[in-house]
CSV table of C-alpha atoms and ligand atoms in Angstrom, one decimal:
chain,number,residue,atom,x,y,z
A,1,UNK,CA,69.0,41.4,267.1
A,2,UNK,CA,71.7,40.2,269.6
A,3,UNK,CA,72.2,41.2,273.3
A,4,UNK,CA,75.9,40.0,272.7
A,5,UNK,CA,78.4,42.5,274.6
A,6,UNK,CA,79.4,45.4,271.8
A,7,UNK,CA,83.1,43.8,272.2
A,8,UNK,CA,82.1,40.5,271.3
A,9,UNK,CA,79.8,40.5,268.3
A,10,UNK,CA,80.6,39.4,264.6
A,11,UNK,CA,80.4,41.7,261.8
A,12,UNK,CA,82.8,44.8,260.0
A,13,UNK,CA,83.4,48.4,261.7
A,14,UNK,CA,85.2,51.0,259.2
A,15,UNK,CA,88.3,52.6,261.1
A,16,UNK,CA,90.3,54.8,259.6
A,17,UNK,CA,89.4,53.9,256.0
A,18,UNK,CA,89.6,50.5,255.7
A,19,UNK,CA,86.8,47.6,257.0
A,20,UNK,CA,88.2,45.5,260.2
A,21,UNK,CA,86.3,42.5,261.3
A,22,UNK,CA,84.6,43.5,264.4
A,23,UNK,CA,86.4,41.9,266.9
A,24,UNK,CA,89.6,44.2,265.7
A,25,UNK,CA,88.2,48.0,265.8
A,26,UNK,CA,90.1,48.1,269.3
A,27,UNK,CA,92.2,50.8,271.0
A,28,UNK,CA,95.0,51.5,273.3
A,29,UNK,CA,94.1,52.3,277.2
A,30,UNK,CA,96.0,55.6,276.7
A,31,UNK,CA,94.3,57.0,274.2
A,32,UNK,CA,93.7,60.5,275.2
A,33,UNK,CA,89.6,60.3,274.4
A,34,UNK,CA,89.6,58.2,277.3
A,35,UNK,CA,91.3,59.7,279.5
A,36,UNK,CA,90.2,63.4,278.7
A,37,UNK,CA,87.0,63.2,276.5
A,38,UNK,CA,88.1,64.3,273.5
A,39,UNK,CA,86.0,62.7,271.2
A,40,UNK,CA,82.7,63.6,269.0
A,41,UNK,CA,80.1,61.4,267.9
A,42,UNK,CA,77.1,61.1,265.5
A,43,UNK,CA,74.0,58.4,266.1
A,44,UNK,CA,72.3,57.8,263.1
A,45,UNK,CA,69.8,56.1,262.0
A,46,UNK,CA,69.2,53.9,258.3
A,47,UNK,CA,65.8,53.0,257.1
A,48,UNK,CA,65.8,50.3,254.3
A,49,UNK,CA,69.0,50.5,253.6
A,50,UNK,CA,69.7,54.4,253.0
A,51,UNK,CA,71.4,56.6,255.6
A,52,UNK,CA,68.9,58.9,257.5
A,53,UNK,CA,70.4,62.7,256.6
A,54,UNK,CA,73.4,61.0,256.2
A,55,UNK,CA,75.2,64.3,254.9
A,56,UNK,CA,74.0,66.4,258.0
A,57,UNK,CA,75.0,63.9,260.4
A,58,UNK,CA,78.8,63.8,258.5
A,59,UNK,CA,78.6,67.5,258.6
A,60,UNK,CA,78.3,68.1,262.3
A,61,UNK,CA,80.7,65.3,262.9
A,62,UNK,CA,82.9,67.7,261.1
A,63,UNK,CA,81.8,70.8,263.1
A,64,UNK,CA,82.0,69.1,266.3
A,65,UNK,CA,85.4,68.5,265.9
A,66,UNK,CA,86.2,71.7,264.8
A,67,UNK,CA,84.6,73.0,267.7
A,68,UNK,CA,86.7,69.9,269.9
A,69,UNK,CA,89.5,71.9,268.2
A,70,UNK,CA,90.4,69.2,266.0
A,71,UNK,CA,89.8,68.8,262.0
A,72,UNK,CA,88.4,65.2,260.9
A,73,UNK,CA,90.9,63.3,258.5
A,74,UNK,CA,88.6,62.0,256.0
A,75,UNK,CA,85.7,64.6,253.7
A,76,UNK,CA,82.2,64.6,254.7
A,77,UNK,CA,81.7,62.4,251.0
A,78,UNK,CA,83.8,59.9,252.3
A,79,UNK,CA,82.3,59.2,255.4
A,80,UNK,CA,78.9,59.3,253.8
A,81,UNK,CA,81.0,56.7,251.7
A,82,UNK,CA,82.0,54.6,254.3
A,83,UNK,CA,78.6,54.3,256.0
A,84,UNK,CA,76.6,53.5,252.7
A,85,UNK,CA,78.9,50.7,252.4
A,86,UNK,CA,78.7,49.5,255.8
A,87,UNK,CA,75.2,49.4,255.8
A,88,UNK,CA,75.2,47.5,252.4
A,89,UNK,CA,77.8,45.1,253.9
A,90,UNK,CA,76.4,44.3,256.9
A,91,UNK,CA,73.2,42.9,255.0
A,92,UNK,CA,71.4,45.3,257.3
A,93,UNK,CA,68.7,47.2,256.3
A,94,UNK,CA,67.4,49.3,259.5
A,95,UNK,CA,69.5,50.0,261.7
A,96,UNK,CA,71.3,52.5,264.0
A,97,UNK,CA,75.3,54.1,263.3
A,98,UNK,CA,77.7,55.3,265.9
A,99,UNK,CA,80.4,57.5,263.8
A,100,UNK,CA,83.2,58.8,266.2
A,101,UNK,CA,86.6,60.6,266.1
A,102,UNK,CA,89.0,60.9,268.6
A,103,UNK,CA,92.6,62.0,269.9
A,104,UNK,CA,94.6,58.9,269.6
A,105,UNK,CA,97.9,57.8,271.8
A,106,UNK,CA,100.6,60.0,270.9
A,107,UNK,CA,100.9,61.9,274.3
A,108,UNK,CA,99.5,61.7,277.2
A,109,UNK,CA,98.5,64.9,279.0
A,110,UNK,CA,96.1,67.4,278.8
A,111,UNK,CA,97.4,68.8,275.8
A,112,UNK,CA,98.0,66.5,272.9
A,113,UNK,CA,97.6,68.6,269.8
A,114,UNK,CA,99.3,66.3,267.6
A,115,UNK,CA,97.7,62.9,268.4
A,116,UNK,CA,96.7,61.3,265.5
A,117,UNK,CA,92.5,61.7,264.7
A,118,UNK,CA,90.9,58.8,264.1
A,119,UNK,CA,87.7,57.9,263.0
A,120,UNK,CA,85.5,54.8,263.2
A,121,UNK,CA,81.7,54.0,262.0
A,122,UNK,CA,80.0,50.9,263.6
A,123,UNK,CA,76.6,49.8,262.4
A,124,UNK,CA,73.9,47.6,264.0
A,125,UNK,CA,70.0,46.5,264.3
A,126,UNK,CA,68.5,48.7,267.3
A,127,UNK,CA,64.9,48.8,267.4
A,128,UNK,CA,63.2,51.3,269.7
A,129,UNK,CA,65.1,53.3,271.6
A,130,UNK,CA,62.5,53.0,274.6
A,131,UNK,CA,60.7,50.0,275.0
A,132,UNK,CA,57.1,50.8,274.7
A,133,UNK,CA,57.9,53.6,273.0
A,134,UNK,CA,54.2,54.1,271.8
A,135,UNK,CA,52.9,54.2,275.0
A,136,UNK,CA,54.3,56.9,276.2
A,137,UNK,CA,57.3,57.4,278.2
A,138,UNK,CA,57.8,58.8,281.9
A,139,UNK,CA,60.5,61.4,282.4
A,140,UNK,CA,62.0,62.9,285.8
A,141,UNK,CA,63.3,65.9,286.3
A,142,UNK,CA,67.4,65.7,286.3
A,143,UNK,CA,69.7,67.0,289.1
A,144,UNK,CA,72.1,68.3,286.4
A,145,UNK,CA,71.9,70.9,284.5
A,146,UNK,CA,72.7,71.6,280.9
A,147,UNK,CA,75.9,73.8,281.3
A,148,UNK,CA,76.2,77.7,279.6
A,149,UNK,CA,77.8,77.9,276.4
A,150,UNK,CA,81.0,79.6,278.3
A,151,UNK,CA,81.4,76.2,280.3
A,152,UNK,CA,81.4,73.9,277.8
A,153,UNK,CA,81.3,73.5,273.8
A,154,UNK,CA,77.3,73.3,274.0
A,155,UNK,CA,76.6,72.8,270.2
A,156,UNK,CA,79.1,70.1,269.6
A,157,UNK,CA,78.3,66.2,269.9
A,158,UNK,CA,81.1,65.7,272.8
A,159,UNK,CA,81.4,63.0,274.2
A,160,UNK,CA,82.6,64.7,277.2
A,161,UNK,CA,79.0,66.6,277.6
A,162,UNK,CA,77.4,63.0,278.3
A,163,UNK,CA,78.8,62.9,281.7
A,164,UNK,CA,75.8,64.4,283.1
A,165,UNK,CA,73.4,62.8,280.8
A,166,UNK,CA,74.3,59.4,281.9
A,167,UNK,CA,74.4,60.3,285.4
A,168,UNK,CA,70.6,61.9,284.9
A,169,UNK,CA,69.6,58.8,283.2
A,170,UNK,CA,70.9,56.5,285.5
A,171,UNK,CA,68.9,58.7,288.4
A,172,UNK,CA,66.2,58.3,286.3
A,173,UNK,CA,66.1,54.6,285.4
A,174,UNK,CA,66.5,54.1,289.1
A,175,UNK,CA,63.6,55.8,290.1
A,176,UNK,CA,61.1,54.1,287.4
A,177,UNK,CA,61.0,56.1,285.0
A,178,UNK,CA,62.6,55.7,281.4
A,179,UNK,CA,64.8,59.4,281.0
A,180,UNK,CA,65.1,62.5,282.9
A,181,UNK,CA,64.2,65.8,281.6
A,182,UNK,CA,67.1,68.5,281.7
A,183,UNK,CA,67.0,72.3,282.1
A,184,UNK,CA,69.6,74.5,281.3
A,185,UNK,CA,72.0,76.8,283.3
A,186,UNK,CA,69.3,79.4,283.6
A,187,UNK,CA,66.9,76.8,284.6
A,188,UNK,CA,64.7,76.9,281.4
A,189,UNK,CA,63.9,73.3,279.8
A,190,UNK,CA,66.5,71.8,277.8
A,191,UNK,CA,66.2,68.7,276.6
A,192,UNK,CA,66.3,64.8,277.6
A,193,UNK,CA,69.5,63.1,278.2
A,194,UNK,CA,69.9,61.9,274.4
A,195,UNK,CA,66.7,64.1,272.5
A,196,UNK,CA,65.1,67.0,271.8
A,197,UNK,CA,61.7,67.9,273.9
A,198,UNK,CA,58.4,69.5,272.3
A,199,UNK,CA,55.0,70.6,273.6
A,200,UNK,CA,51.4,71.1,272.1
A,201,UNK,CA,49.5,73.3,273.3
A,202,UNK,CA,45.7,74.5,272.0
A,203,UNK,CA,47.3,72.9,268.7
A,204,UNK,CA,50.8,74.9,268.3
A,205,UNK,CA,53.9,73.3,268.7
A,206,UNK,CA,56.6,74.8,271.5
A,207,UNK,CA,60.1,73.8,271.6
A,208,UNK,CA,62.9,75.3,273.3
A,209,UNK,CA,65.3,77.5,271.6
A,210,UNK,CA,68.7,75.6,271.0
A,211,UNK,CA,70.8,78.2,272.6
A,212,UNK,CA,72.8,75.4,275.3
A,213,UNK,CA,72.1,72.2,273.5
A,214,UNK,CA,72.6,70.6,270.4
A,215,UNK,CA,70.0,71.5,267.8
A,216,UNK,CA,68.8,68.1,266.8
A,217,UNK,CA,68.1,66.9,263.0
A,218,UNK,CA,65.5,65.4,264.0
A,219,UNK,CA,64.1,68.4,265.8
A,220,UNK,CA,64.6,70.4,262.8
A,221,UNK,CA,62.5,67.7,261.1
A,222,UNK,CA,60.2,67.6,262.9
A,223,UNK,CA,60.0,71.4,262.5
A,224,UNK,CA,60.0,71.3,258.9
A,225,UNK,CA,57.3,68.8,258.9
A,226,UNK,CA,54.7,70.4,261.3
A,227,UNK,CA,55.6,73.6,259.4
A,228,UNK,CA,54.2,71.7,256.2
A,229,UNK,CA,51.4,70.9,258.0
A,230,UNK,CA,50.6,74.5,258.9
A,231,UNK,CA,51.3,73.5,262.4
A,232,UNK,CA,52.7,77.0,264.1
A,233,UNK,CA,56.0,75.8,265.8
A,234,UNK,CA,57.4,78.6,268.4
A,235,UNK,CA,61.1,78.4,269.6
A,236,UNK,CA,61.4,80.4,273.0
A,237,UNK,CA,62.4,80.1,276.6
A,238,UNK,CA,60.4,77.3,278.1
A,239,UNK,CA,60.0,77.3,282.1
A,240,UNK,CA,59.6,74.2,284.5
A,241,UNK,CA,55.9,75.9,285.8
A,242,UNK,CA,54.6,75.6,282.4
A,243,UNK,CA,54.5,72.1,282.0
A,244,UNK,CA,51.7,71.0,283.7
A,245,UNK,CA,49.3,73.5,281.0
A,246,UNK,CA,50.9,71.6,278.1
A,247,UNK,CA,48.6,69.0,275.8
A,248,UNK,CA,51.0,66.8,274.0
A,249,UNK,CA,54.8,66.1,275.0
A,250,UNK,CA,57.3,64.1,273.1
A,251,UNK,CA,60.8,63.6,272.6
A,252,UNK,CA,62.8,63.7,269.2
A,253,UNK,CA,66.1,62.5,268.7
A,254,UNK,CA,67.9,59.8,265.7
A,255,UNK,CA,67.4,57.1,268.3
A,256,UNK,CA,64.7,58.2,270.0
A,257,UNK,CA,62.6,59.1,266.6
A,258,UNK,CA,59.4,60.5,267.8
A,259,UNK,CA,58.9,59.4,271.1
A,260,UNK,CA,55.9,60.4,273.0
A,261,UNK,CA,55.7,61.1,276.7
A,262,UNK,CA,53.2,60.4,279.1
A,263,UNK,CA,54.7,61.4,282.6
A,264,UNK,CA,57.0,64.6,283.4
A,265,UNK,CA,57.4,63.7,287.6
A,266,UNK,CA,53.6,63.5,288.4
A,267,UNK,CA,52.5,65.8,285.4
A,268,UNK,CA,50.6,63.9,282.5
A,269,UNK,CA,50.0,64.0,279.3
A,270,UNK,CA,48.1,62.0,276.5
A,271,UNK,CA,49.8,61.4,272.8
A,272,UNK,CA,47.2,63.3,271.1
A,273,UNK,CA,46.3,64.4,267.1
A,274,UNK,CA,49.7,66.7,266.6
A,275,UNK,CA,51.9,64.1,268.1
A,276,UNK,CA,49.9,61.2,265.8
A,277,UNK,CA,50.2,63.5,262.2
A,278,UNK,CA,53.9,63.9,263.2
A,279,UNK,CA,54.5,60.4,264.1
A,280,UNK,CA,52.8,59.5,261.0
A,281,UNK,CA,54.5,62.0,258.7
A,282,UNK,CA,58.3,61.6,260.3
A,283,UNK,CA,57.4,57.7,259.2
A,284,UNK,CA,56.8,58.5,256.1
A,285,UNK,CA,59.5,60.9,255.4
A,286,UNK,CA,62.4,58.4,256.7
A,287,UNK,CA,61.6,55.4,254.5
A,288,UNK,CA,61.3,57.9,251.5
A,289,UNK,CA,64.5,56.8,249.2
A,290,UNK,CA,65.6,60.2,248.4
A,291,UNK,CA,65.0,61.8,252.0
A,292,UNK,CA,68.9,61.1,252.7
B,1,PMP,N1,70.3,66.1,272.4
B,1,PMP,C1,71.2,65.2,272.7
B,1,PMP,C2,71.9,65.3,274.0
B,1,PMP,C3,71.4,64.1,271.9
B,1,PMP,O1,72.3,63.1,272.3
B,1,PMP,C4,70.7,63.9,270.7
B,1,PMP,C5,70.9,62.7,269.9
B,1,PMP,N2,72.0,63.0,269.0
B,1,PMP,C6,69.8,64.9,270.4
B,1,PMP,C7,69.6,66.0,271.2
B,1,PMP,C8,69.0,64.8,269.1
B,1,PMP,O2,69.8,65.0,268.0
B,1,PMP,P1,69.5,64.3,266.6
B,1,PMP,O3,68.1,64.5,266.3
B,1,PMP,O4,70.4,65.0,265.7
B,1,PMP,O5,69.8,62.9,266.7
């Protein structure tokens, strides 16, 4: 693993079809993505050498778009396509993908329908997404909140909506702790600046229901898997009083795995037996060849 800035590594990036060295997956400074946030993303994660839910993550890049008002030039098979092969060319066998689209340099101005869409997959060795992950993480409580559905395009992966996620995280990192916990426009929990959030309590799993934030794979994972389990798993409103009666907390996300928390600002909890047989079982799953 390198701590090399992301502009000056070595290796390929796919953009708009064809492999370019590294160096050379570069844009212009008015391109309208930068300017006006209109791009969408996907992080992704591959486990010896096979694409995480590759398909679902190329799907929602797709409805993201759609719901960024654009349409993505290249199927959902070829991008599943393009990041097989960029994995297998990199020589990397875990690691993390960024796949992103964007309004290109046509015209500047808020409205640029026309701009060309362009699309670009970069792949690279990320271990844990916190460091100490197994230890438990400490959240704060962010200053922002997770907008309505009538304020922004909630359930697409916009790069736009991490404006007040990096502002929360940066709060957070400042004040000691590792991420910030979110609530929504109607103050009910949310979600962490880049993850899903669940909570154990007397043995049943509680998760909020995905109604301002992006429903995560993982989350629905980790659903399917505590639902194997016979775990019960109840989506509902989640308030900020409740917290301090829950068992277990952790955080789900493609970077962030399973991440268990320890701190919610002076609350605490203790990784306990449902976070463990998920922990255990999400492992399992993800280095499973034919769970892409
Ligand atoms: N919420 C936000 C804000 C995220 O950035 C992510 C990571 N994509 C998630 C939730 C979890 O989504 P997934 O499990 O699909 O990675």
């Amino acid at each position: 693993m390198t701590d090399a800035p992301f502009h000056d590594r070595d290796g390929w990036i796919w953009m708009n079809g064809a492999m370019r060295p590294w160096r050379e997956a570069t844009l212009h400074v008015l391109t309208h993505a930068l300017h006006y946030a209109s791009a969408v993303f996907e992080g992704e994660r591959a486990y010896d050498g096979v694409v995480f839910k590759s398909r679902e993550h190329s799907e929602r890049l797709h409805t993201s778009a759609r719901l960024m008002g654009f349409e993505i030039p290249y199927s959902v098979e070829e991008i599943d396509r393009a990041k097989a092969e960029l994995v297998a060319r990199s020589g990397l066998g875990s690691c993390y993908l960024r796949a992103i689209a964007w309004r290109g340099s046509e015209k500047m101005g808020v409205s640029a329908p026309n701009n060309q869409i362009h699309v670009a997959i970069a792949a690279w060795a990320w271990g844990d997404y916190f460091a100490d992950r197994m230890k438990g993480i400490r959240l704060s409580v962010a200053p922002w909140r997770r907008p309505a559905p009538d304020c922004a395009p909630c359930q697409s992966k916009a790069a736009g909506l991490y404006m007040i996620c990096t502002l929360s995280k940066h709060g957070a990192e400042a004040a000691g702790f590792q991420d910030a916990l979110m609530m929504d426009w109607r103050g009910q929990v949310a979600e962490a600046t880049g993850a899903n959030i669940f909570f154990v309590k007397d043995g049943v799993l509680h998760t909020p229901y995905p109604d301002a934030f992006l429903n995560g794979i993982t989350r629905q994972t980790v659903i399917g898997l505590a639902k194997q389990r016979k775990i019960e798993v109840v989506e509902r409103a989640i308030w900020p009083n409740e917290l301090a009666n829950f068992d277990e907390v952790f955080l789900t996300g493609s970077a962030a795995e399973i991440s268990p928390v320890r701190e919610i600002a002076g609350m605490n909890f203790k990784p306990g037996k449902v976070t463990e047989a998920l922990l255990s079982d999400f492992g399992a799953l993800v280095r499973r060849k034919n769970a892409a």
